[in-house]
Every structure is written in C-alpha cells, then in structure tokens.
Short mmCIF file of C-alpha atoms in Angstrom, two decimals:
data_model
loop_
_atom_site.label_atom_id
_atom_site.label_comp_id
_atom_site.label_asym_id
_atom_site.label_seq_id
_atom_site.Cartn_x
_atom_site.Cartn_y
_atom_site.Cartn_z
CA UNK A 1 20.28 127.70 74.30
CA UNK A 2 23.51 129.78 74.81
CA UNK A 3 24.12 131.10 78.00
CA UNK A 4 26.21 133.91 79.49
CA UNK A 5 27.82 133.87 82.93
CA UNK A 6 28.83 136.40 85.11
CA UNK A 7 31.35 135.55 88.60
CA UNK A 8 31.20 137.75 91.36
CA UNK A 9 33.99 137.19 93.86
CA UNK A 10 33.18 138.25 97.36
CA UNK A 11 35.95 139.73 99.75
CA UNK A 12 38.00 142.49 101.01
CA UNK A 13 41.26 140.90 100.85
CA UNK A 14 40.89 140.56 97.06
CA UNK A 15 40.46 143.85 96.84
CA UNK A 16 43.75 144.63 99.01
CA UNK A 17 45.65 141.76 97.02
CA UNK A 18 46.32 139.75 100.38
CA UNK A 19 45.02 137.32 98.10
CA UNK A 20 45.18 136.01 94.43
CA UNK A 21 41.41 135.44 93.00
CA UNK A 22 42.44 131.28 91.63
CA UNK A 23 38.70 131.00 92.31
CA UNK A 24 37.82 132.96 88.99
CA UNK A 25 40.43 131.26 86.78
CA UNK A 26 39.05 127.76 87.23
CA UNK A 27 35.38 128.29 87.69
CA UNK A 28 36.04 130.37 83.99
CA UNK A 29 38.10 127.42 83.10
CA UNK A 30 35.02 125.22 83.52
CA UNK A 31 32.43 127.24 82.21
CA UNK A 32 34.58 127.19 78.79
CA UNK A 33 34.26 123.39 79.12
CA UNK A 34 30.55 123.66 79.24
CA UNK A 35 30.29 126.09 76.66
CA UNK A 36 28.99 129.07 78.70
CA UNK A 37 30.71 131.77 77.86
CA UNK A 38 32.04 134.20 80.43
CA UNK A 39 32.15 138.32 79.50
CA UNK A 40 32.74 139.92 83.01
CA UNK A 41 34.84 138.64 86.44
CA UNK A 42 34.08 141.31 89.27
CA UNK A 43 35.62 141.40 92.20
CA UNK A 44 33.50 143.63 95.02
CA UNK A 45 34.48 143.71 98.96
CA UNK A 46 32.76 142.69 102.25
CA UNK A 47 30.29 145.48 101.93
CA UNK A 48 26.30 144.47 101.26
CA UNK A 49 25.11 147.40 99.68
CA UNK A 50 28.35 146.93 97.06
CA UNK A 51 27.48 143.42 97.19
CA UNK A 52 23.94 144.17 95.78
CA UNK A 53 24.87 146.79 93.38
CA UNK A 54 27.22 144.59 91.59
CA UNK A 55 24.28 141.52 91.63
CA UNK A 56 22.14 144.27 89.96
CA UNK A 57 24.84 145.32 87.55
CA UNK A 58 25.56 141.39 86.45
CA UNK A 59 22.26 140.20 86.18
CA UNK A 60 21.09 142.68 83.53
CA UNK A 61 24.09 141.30 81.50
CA UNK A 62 24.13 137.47 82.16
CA UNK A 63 21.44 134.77 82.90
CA UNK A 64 23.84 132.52 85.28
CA UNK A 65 25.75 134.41 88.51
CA UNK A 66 27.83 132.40 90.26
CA UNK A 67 29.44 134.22 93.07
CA UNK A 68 32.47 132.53 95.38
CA UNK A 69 33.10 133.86 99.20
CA UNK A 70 31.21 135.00 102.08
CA UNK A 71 29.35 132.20 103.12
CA UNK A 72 31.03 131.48 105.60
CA UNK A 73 30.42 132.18 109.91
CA UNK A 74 31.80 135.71 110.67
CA UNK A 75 30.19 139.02 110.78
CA UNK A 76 31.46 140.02 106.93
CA UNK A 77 30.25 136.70 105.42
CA UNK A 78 27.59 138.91 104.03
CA UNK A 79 26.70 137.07 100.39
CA UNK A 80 23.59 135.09 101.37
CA UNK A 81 22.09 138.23 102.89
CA UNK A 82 22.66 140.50 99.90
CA UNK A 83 21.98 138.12 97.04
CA UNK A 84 18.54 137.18 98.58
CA UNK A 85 17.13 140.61 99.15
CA UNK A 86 18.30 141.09 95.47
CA UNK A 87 16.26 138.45 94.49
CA UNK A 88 13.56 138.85 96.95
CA UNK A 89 14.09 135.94 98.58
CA UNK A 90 14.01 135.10 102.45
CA UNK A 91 16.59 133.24 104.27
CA UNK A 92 15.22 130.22 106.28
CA UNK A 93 17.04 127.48 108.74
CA UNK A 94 17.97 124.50 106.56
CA UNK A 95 18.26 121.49 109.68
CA UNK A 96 19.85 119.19 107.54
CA UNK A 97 23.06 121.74 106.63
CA UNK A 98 22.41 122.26 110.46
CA UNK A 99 23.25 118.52 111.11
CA UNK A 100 25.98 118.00 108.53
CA UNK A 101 28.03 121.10 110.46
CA UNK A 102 27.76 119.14 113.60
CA UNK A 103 28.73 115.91 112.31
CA UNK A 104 31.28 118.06 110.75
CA UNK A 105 32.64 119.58 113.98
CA UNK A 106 32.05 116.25 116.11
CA UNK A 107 34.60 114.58 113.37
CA UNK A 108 37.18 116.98 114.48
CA UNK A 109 36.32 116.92 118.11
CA UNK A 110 35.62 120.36 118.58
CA UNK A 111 32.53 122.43 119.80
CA UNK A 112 30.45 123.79 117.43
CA UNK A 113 29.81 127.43 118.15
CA UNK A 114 26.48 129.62 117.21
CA UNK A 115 27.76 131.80 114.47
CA UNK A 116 27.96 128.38 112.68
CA UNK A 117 24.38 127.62 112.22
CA UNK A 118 24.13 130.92 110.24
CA UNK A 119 25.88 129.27 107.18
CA UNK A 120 22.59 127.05 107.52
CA UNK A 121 20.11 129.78 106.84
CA UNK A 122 19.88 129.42 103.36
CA UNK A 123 17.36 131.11 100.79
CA UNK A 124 14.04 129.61 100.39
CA UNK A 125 13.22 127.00 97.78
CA UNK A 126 17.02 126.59 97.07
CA UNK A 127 18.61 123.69 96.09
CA UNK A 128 21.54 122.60 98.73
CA UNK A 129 24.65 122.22 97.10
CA UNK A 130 25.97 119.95 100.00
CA UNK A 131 29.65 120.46 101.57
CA UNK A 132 31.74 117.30 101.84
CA UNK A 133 35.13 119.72 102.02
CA UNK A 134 34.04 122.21 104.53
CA UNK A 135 31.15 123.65 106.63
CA UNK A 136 29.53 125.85 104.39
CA UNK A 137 27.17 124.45 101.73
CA UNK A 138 26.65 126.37 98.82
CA UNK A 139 23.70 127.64 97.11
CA UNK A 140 21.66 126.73 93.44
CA UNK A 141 18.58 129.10 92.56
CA UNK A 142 16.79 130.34 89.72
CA UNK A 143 14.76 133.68 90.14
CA UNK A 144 13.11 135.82 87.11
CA UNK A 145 15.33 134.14 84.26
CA UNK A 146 18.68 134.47 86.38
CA UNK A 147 19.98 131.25 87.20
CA UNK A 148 21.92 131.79 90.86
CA UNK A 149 25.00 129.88 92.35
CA UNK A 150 26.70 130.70 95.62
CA UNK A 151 30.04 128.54 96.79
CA UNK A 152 32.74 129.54 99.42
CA UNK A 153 35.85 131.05 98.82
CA UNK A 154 38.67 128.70 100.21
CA UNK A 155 40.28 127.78 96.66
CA UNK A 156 40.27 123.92 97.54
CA UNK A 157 35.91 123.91 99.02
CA UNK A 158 35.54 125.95 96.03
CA UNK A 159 37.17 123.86 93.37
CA UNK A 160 35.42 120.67 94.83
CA UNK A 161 32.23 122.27 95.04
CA UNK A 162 32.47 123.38 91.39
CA UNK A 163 33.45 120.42 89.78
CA UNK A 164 30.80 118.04 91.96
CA UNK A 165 28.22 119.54 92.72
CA UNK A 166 27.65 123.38 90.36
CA UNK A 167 28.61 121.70 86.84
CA UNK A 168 26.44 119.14 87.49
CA UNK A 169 23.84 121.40 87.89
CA UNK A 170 24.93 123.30 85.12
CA UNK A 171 25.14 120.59 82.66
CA UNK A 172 21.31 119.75 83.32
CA UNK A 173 20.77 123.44 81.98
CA UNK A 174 22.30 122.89 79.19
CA UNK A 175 20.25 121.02 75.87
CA UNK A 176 22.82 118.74 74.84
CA UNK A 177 26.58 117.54 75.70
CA UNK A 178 29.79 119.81 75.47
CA UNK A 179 32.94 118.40 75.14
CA UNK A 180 36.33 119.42 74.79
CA UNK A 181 40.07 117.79 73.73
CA UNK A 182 42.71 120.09 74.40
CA UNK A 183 46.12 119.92 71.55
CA UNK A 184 49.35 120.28 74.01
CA UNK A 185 52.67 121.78 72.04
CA UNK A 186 55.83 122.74 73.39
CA UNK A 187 58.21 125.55 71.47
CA UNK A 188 55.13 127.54 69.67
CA UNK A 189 53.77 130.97 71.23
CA UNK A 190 50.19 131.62 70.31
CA UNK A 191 50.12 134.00 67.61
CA UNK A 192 52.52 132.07 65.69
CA UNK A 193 49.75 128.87 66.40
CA UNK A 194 47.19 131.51 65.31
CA UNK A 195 48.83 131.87 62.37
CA UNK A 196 49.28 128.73 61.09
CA UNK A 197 46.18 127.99 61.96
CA UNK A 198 43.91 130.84 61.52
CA UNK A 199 42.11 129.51 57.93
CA UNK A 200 40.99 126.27 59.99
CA UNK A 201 39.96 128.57 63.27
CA UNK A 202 37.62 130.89 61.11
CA UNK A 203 35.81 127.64 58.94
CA UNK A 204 34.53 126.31 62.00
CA UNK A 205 31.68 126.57 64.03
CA UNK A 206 30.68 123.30 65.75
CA UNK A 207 33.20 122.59 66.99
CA UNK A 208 35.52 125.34 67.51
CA UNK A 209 39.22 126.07 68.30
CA UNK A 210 40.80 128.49 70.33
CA UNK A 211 44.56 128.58 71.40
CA UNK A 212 46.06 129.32 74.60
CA UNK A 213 49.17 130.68 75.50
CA UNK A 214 51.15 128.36 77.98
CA UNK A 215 54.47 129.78 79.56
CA UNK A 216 56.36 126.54 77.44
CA UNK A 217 53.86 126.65 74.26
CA UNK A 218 50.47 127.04 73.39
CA UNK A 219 47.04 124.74 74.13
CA UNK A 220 44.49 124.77 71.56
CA UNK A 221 41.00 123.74 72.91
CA UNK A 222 38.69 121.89 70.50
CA UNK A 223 35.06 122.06 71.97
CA UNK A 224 31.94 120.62 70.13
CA UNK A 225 28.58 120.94 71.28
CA UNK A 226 26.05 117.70 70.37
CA UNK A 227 23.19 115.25 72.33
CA UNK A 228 25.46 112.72 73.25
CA UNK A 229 29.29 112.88 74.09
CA UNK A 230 30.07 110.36 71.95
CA UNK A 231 28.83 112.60 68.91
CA UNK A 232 30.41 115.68 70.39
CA UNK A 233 33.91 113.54 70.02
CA UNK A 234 33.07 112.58 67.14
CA UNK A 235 32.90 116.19 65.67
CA UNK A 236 36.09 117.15 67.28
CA UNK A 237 38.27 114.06 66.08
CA UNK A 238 38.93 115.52 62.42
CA UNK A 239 39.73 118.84 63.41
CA UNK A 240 42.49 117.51 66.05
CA UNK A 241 44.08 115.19 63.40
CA UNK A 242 44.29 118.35 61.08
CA UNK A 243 45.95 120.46 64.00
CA UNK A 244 48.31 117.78 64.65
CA UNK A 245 49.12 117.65 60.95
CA UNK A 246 49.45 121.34 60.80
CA UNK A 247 51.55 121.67 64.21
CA UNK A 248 53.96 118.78 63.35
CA UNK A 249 56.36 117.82 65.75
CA UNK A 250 55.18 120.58 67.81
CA UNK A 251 52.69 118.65 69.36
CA UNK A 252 53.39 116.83 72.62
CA UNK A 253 50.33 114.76 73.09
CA UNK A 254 46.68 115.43 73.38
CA UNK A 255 44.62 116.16 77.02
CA UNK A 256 48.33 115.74 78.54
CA UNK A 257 49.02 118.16 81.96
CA UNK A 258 53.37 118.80 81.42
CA UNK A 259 56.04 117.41 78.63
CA UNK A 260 57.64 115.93 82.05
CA UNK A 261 54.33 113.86 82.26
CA UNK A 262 54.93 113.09 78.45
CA UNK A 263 58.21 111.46 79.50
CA UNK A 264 57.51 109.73 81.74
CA UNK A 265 54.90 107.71 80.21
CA UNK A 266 57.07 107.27 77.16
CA UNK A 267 60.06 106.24 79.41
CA UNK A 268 58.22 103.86 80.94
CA UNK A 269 56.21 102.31 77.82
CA UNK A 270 59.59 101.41 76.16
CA UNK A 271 61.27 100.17 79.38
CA UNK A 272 64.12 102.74 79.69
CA UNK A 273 66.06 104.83 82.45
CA UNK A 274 66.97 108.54 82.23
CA UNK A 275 69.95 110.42 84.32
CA UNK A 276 70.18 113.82 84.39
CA UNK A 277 74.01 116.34 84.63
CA UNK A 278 73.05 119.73 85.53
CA UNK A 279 74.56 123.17 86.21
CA UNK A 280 72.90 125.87 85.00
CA UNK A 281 68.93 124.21 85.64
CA UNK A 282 70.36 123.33 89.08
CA UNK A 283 68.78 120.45 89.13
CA UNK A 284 65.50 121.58 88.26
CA UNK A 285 65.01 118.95 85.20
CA UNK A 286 65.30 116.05 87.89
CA UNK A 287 62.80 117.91 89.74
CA UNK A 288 60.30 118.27 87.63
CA UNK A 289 60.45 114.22 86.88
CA UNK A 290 60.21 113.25 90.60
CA UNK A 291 57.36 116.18 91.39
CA UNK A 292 55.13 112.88 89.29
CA UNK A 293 54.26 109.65 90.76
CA UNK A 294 55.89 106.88 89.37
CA UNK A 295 59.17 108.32 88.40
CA UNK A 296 61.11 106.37 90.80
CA UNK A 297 60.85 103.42 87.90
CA UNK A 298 62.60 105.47 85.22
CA UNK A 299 64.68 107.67 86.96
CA UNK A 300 68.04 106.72 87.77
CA UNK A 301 69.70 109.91 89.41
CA UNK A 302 71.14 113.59 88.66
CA UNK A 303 74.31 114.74 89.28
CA UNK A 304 74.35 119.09 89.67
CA UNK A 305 77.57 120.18 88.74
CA UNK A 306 77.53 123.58 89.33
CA UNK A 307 81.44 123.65 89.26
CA UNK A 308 83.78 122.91 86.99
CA UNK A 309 85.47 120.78 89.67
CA UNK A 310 82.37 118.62 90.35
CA UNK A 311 82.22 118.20 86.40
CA UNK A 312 85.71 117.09 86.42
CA UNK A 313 85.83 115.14 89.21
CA UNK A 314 82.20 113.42 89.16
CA UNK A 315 81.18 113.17 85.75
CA UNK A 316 84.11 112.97 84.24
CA UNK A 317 84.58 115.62 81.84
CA UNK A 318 87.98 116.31 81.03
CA UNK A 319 90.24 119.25 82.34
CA UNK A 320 91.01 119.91 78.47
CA UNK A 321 87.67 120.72 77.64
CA UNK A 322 86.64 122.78 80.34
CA UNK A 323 89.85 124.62 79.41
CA UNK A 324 90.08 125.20 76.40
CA UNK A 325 85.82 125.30 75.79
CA UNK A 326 84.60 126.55 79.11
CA UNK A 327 81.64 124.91 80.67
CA UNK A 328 79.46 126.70 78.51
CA UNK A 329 79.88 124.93 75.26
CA UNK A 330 78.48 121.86 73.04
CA UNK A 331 81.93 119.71 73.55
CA UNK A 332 81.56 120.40 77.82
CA UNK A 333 77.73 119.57 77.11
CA UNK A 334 78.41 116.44 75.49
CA UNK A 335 80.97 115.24 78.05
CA UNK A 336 78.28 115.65 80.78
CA UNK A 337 75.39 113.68 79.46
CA UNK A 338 78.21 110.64 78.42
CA UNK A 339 79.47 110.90 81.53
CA UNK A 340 76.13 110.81 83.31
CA UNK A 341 74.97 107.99 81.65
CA UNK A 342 78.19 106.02 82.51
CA UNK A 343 77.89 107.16 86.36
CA UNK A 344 74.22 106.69 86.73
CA UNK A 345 74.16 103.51 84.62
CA UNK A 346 71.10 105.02 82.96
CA UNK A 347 69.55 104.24 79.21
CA UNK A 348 69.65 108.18 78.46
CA UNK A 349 71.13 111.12 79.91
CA UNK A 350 70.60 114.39 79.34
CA UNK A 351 72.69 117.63 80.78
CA UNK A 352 72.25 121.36 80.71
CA UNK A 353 75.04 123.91 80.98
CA UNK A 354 74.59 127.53 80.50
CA UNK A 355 74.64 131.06 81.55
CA UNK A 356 71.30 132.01 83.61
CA UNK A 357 72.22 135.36 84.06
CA UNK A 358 71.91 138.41 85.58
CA UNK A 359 75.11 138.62 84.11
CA UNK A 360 77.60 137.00 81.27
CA UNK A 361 80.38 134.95 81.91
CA UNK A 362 84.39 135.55 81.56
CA UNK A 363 84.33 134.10 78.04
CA UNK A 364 81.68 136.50 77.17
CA UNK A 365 78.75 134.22 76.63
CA UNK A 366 75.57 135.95 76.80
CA UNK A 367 72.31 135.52 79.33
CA UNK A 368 70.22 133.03 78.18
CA UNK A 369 72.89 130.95 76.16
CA UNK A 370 72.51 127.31 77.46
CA UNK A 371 73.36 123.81 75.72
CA UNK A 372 71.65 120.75 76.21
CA UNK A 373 72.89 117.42 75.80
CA UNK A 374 71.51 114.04 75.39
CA UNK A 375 73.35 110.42 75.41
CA UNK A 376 71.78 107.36 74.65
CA UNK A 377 73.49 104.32 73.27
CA UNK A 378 77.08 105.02 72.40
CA UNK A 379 75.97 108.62 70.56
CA UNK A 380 75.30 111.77 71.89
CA UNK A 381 73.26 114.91 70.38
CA UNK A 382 73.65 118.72 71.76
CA UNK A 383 71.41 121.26 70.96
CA UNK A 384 72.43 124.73 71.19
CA UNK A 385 69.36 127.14 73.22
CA UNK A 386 68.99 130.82 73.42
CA UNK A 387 66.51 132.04 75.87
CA UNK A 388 67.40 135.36 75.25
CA UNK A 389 68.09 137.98 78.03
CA UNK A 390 64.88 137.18 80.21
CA UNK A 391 64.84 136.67 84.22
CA UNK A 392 67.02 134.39 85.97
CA UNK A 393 64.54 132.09 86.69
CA UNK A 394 62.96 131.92 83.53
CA UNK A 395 66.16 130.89 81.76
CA UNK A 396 66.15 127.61 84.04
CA UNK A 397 62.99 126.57 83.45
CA UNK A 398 63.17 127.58 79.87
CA UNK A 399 66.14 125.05 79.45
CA UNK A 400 64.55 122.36 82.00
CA UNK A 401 62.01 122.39 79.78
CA UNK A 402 63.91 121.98 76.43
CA UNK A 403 66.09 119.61 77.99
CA UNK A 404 63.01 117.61 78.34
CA UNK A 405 61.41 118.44 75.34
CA UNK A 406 64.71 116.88 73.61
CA UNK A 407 64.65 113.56 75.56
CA UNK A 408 60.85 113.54 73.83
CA UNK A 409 61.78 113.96 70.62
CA UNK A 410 64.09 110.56 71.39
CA UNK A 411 61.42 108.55 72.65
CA UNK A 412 59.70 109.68 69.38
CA UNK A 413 61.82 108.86 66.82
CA UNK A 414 62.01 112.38 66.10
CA UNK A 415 65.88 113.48 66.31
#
C-alpha cells in the first residue's frame, strides 16, 4: 500500500524566520527513503485553533501526519492539546515519561519543575516514542485511517527521534522493504543528468530514479521497493551500473557524503600524501580535508600564498613568472603545486590561483578565472577553471572543489 504524508511544523518563530525549518528537509529526506511520498510541508504558529485547522486541512489529503514542535513545557507548547481534540482523543498522565524526565533532570542535577510533567500527558492509547535526547517524548497514533506522529522541534531530538524511533514505526506500516543507493557526481547540473538520462528514468518503475541537484553536481537516488532488502538491492544493482556507464567519469562513488571524503579514502588505500598551495581558495581545499577524521594520515600541510611575495619566497616560484605571467596563470599554477610538493615533502600537491572577485585584476583577468594545479611524481598537470561571474564565495568553493575533484581523477587513473 502507498502512502502519502503530510508534516506540520509547529511554531511562531518559523513563521517570523528566527528560525530555518531543517526539521522538514530531513524528516522529507527520510520519508523518500521509505517510499512515502510527501505532497505538502506546512508551517502554522503557536496558535491551537490554527493548529487544528491545518490538522483538518492535512488529514483529508494524507493518511500519515507527522508534526515536529510544541511538545515541549511552556505555555505555547500547544500540539498535544490541539491534535487530540482533532482526533477526539483525551490526554492522560503517562508515569513512566513522568519518571524518565526526572531521571532526566536528576542526571543534570537540577530540579525538576511542574510545567515539566505536562510533556507527560500524552493522548490515550498512544504508543510512547521514548526520549533518550531530551525531555519530551514524542507521540505514535492511528485514529480513523490517519496514522499520527508527534516529535519535538530542537533539530538534533528531532533527527534522533526520527531516525530511531518514527521510521521504525513507519517501516512496520509498510508491506515490504524500501531501499535506496544514491549515484554521487561532481561537474553535472541536473537537467543536463536528466537529459542524458531521461530514456532510462521514464522505463522504470520498480525501482525508480530521480536526480538531485547538489551545489557541486547532481545525486541520483535509485529506490526499489521488494519483501526483503536483499531483493530490493538486487533490483537496483543494474540500473546503477547503467547510470555509471551513462555518467562516465562523472561519477564520484556511490552512497559517498563529499568528493573530499572520496579522497581521502583513495589517498589512504594507495598509501600516499597530499599538500596543498593556495591563494585564491584561501586555504579552503586544506580545510575541507581536515573537517574529516583521519586526514591527519594523508595530509602533509598547505601553504596560502595569498601574495606574490609568500609565493616567491615560500614556495618557490620564480620572480620571472610572476612577472612576466602574473599569479593568475597555468605557468604561476604549476610552479606552486611543484613547489609545494618539494616544501611539504608530499606524494601530490595541488594549488589554486585565481581571481575570486568582486572585481578583476590589473592584467584584466576576469571573476571566476582560477587555475588549478596538480604535481605528483616529477610531472605536473594544470587545468584551466571558469566559474563564471558568481559570488565571492562561491568562486572558492567552486575551485576547492575542482581542485579536489582533479586530485580524484589521479587517484583514478583518469587524467
């Protein structure tokens, strides 16, 4: 049986934008992963009569409502109230959430005072969706065909209590297995990944394929529904070998989080040391290698040269090149990543230089014109990048990321 879910986040300060709904995004996130689809995310303030109206709304138009926010002890912690006289339901005093919010408040030595026992009157009949990450447990009924779930706002209770304790619960709704492998690429925005792969998207139907855009590429999900996980993999193995063939070298792995995860584990399956010579990233490449566990055995060092002097005078580029090249150029590139590999004592080295903007530099270069080198052995490559004329920022981490993508393509045998 398909089933349809509506979320109803709870709160004023959504409303007012104090606060960004993250809630929404992963709970839908999930839901895809279970194959429930999701048509409408509404977003109602601390207000029970608004809270009720949209529970009326949403359950004429879905058969699960899972609502995040206002469970908690204060006055406008409303949910509970509203969403059982919706359902006709009465809230009674559940001792055991009782207990678990005074072990709770006796773990962090502090008194637990009487507005806290209301997050323990919970509908009647429910099932107790217990709390491990914070004092108010959330909430699992079904009531005239509408299958309800209630968990608290705070992004971090509210991820936990999603992924432990409301897809379990889902799951046992559901009359088989979903499963899902997701197809990672780097350089490819999603209607050119539609494109290419829009004859395979349409044949299918168990499993299916849908791409999502990514700010450094596009993710295609493959999800197959079956009785056993093992069959549901089964399904979706053929259709990710065809995406890989179809994506090429575009594809950076498979149920992978980054491309700086990516190399990292290829760095360290084949025993080798990176270095990185930065100016225009400003060091962000290094960054986003040390932001993983485990990159201390890989990497070696950076060096941000921001100035020519420091290029000169640390890495070693020559005064000739800077001169007669500028720092924005392949040669000035190329001098960088040999001459961070030579300083750092690394395997492979890879440097950035360009011109991040707002404005161009003396030599007229344009925003978003940045060249990448990389060194390994006694050769060096440079790729020449155009980000075109977007935000500062973006034109870093545009060329962080290409910078990384290129020390991939080593590992891979593909330059």
């Amino acid at each position: 049986m398909s089933h349809t879910a509506e979320l109803i986040a709870v709160g004023t300060e959504l409303l007012l934008g104090s606060i960004a709904n993250t809630d929404a995004q992963m709970i839908s996130q999930g839901l895809s992963e279970l194959g429930i689809n999701v048509y409408y995310h509404t977003v109602v303030g601390d207000n029970p009569e608004r809270v009720r109206q949209a529970v009326d709304i949403a359950r004429n138009r879905a058969d699960i409502l899972i609502t995040t926010g206002g469970l908690g002890p204060t006055c406008d912690d409303l949910t509970k109230v509203a969403i059982a006289e919706a359902f006709g339901k009465q809230l009674v005093f559940h001792e055991p959430s009782a207990q678990r919010i005074r072990d709770r408040f006796a773990a962090m030595e502090r008194p637990v005072t009487e507005n806290n026992y209301q997050q323990a009157m919970l509908p009647e009949g429910c099932t107790v969706l217990d709390n491990d990450w914070g004092t108010a447990p959330g909430v699992a009924f079904e009531a005239d065909g509408t299958h309800v779930i209630m968990l608290p706002g705070p992004p971090r209770e509210c991820e936990m209590m999603f992924l432990h304790r409301a897809m379990p619960y889902l799951q046992a709704l559901s009359d088989g297995v979903i499963a899902s492998r997701t197809v990672k690429t780097f350089g490819i925005g999603e209607s050119a990944a539609e494109a290419l792969l829009r004859d395979l998207m349409n044949a299918l139907h168990n499993p299916t394929l849908a791409p999502y855009a990514k700010p450094t590429g596009t993710e295609l999900r493959i999800t197959a529904h079956a009785p056993t996980r093992e069959e549901a993999l089964a399904l979706i193995a053929p259709v990710e070998q065809q995406v890989k063939e179809i994506l090429g070298d575009r594809v950076i792995g498979v149920d992978v989080n980054s491309l700086e995860e990516v190399c990292l584990a290829l760095l360290k399956e084949k025993g080798l040391t990176l270095g990185t010579a930065e100016s225009c990233t400003g060091g962000l490449i290094a960054k986003l290698i040390t932001d993983l566990p485990g990159s201390s055995a890989v990497l070696k060092g950076g060096v941000v040269s921001y100035t020519d002097a420091v290029k000169a005078g640390v890495l070693g580029v020559p005064q000739d090149l800077l001169d007669q090249y500028g720092a924005v150029s392949p040669q000035v590139a190329e001098a960088m990543a040999r001459g961070a590999k030579q300083v750092l004592g690394c395997d492979i080295a890879v440097s950035a230089t360009g011109i991040a903007g707002p404005d161009s530099d003396d030599r007229g270069n344009p925003v978003g014109l940045v060249y990448l080198g990389l060194a390994y052995e006694d050769q060096c490559v440079v790729k020449e990048f155009h980000a075109g004329k977007v935000a500062r920022e973006r034109v870093r981490r545009m060329s962080a990321h290409t910078a990384l993508d290129l020390v991939r393509r080593y590992l891979t045998g593909l330059l």
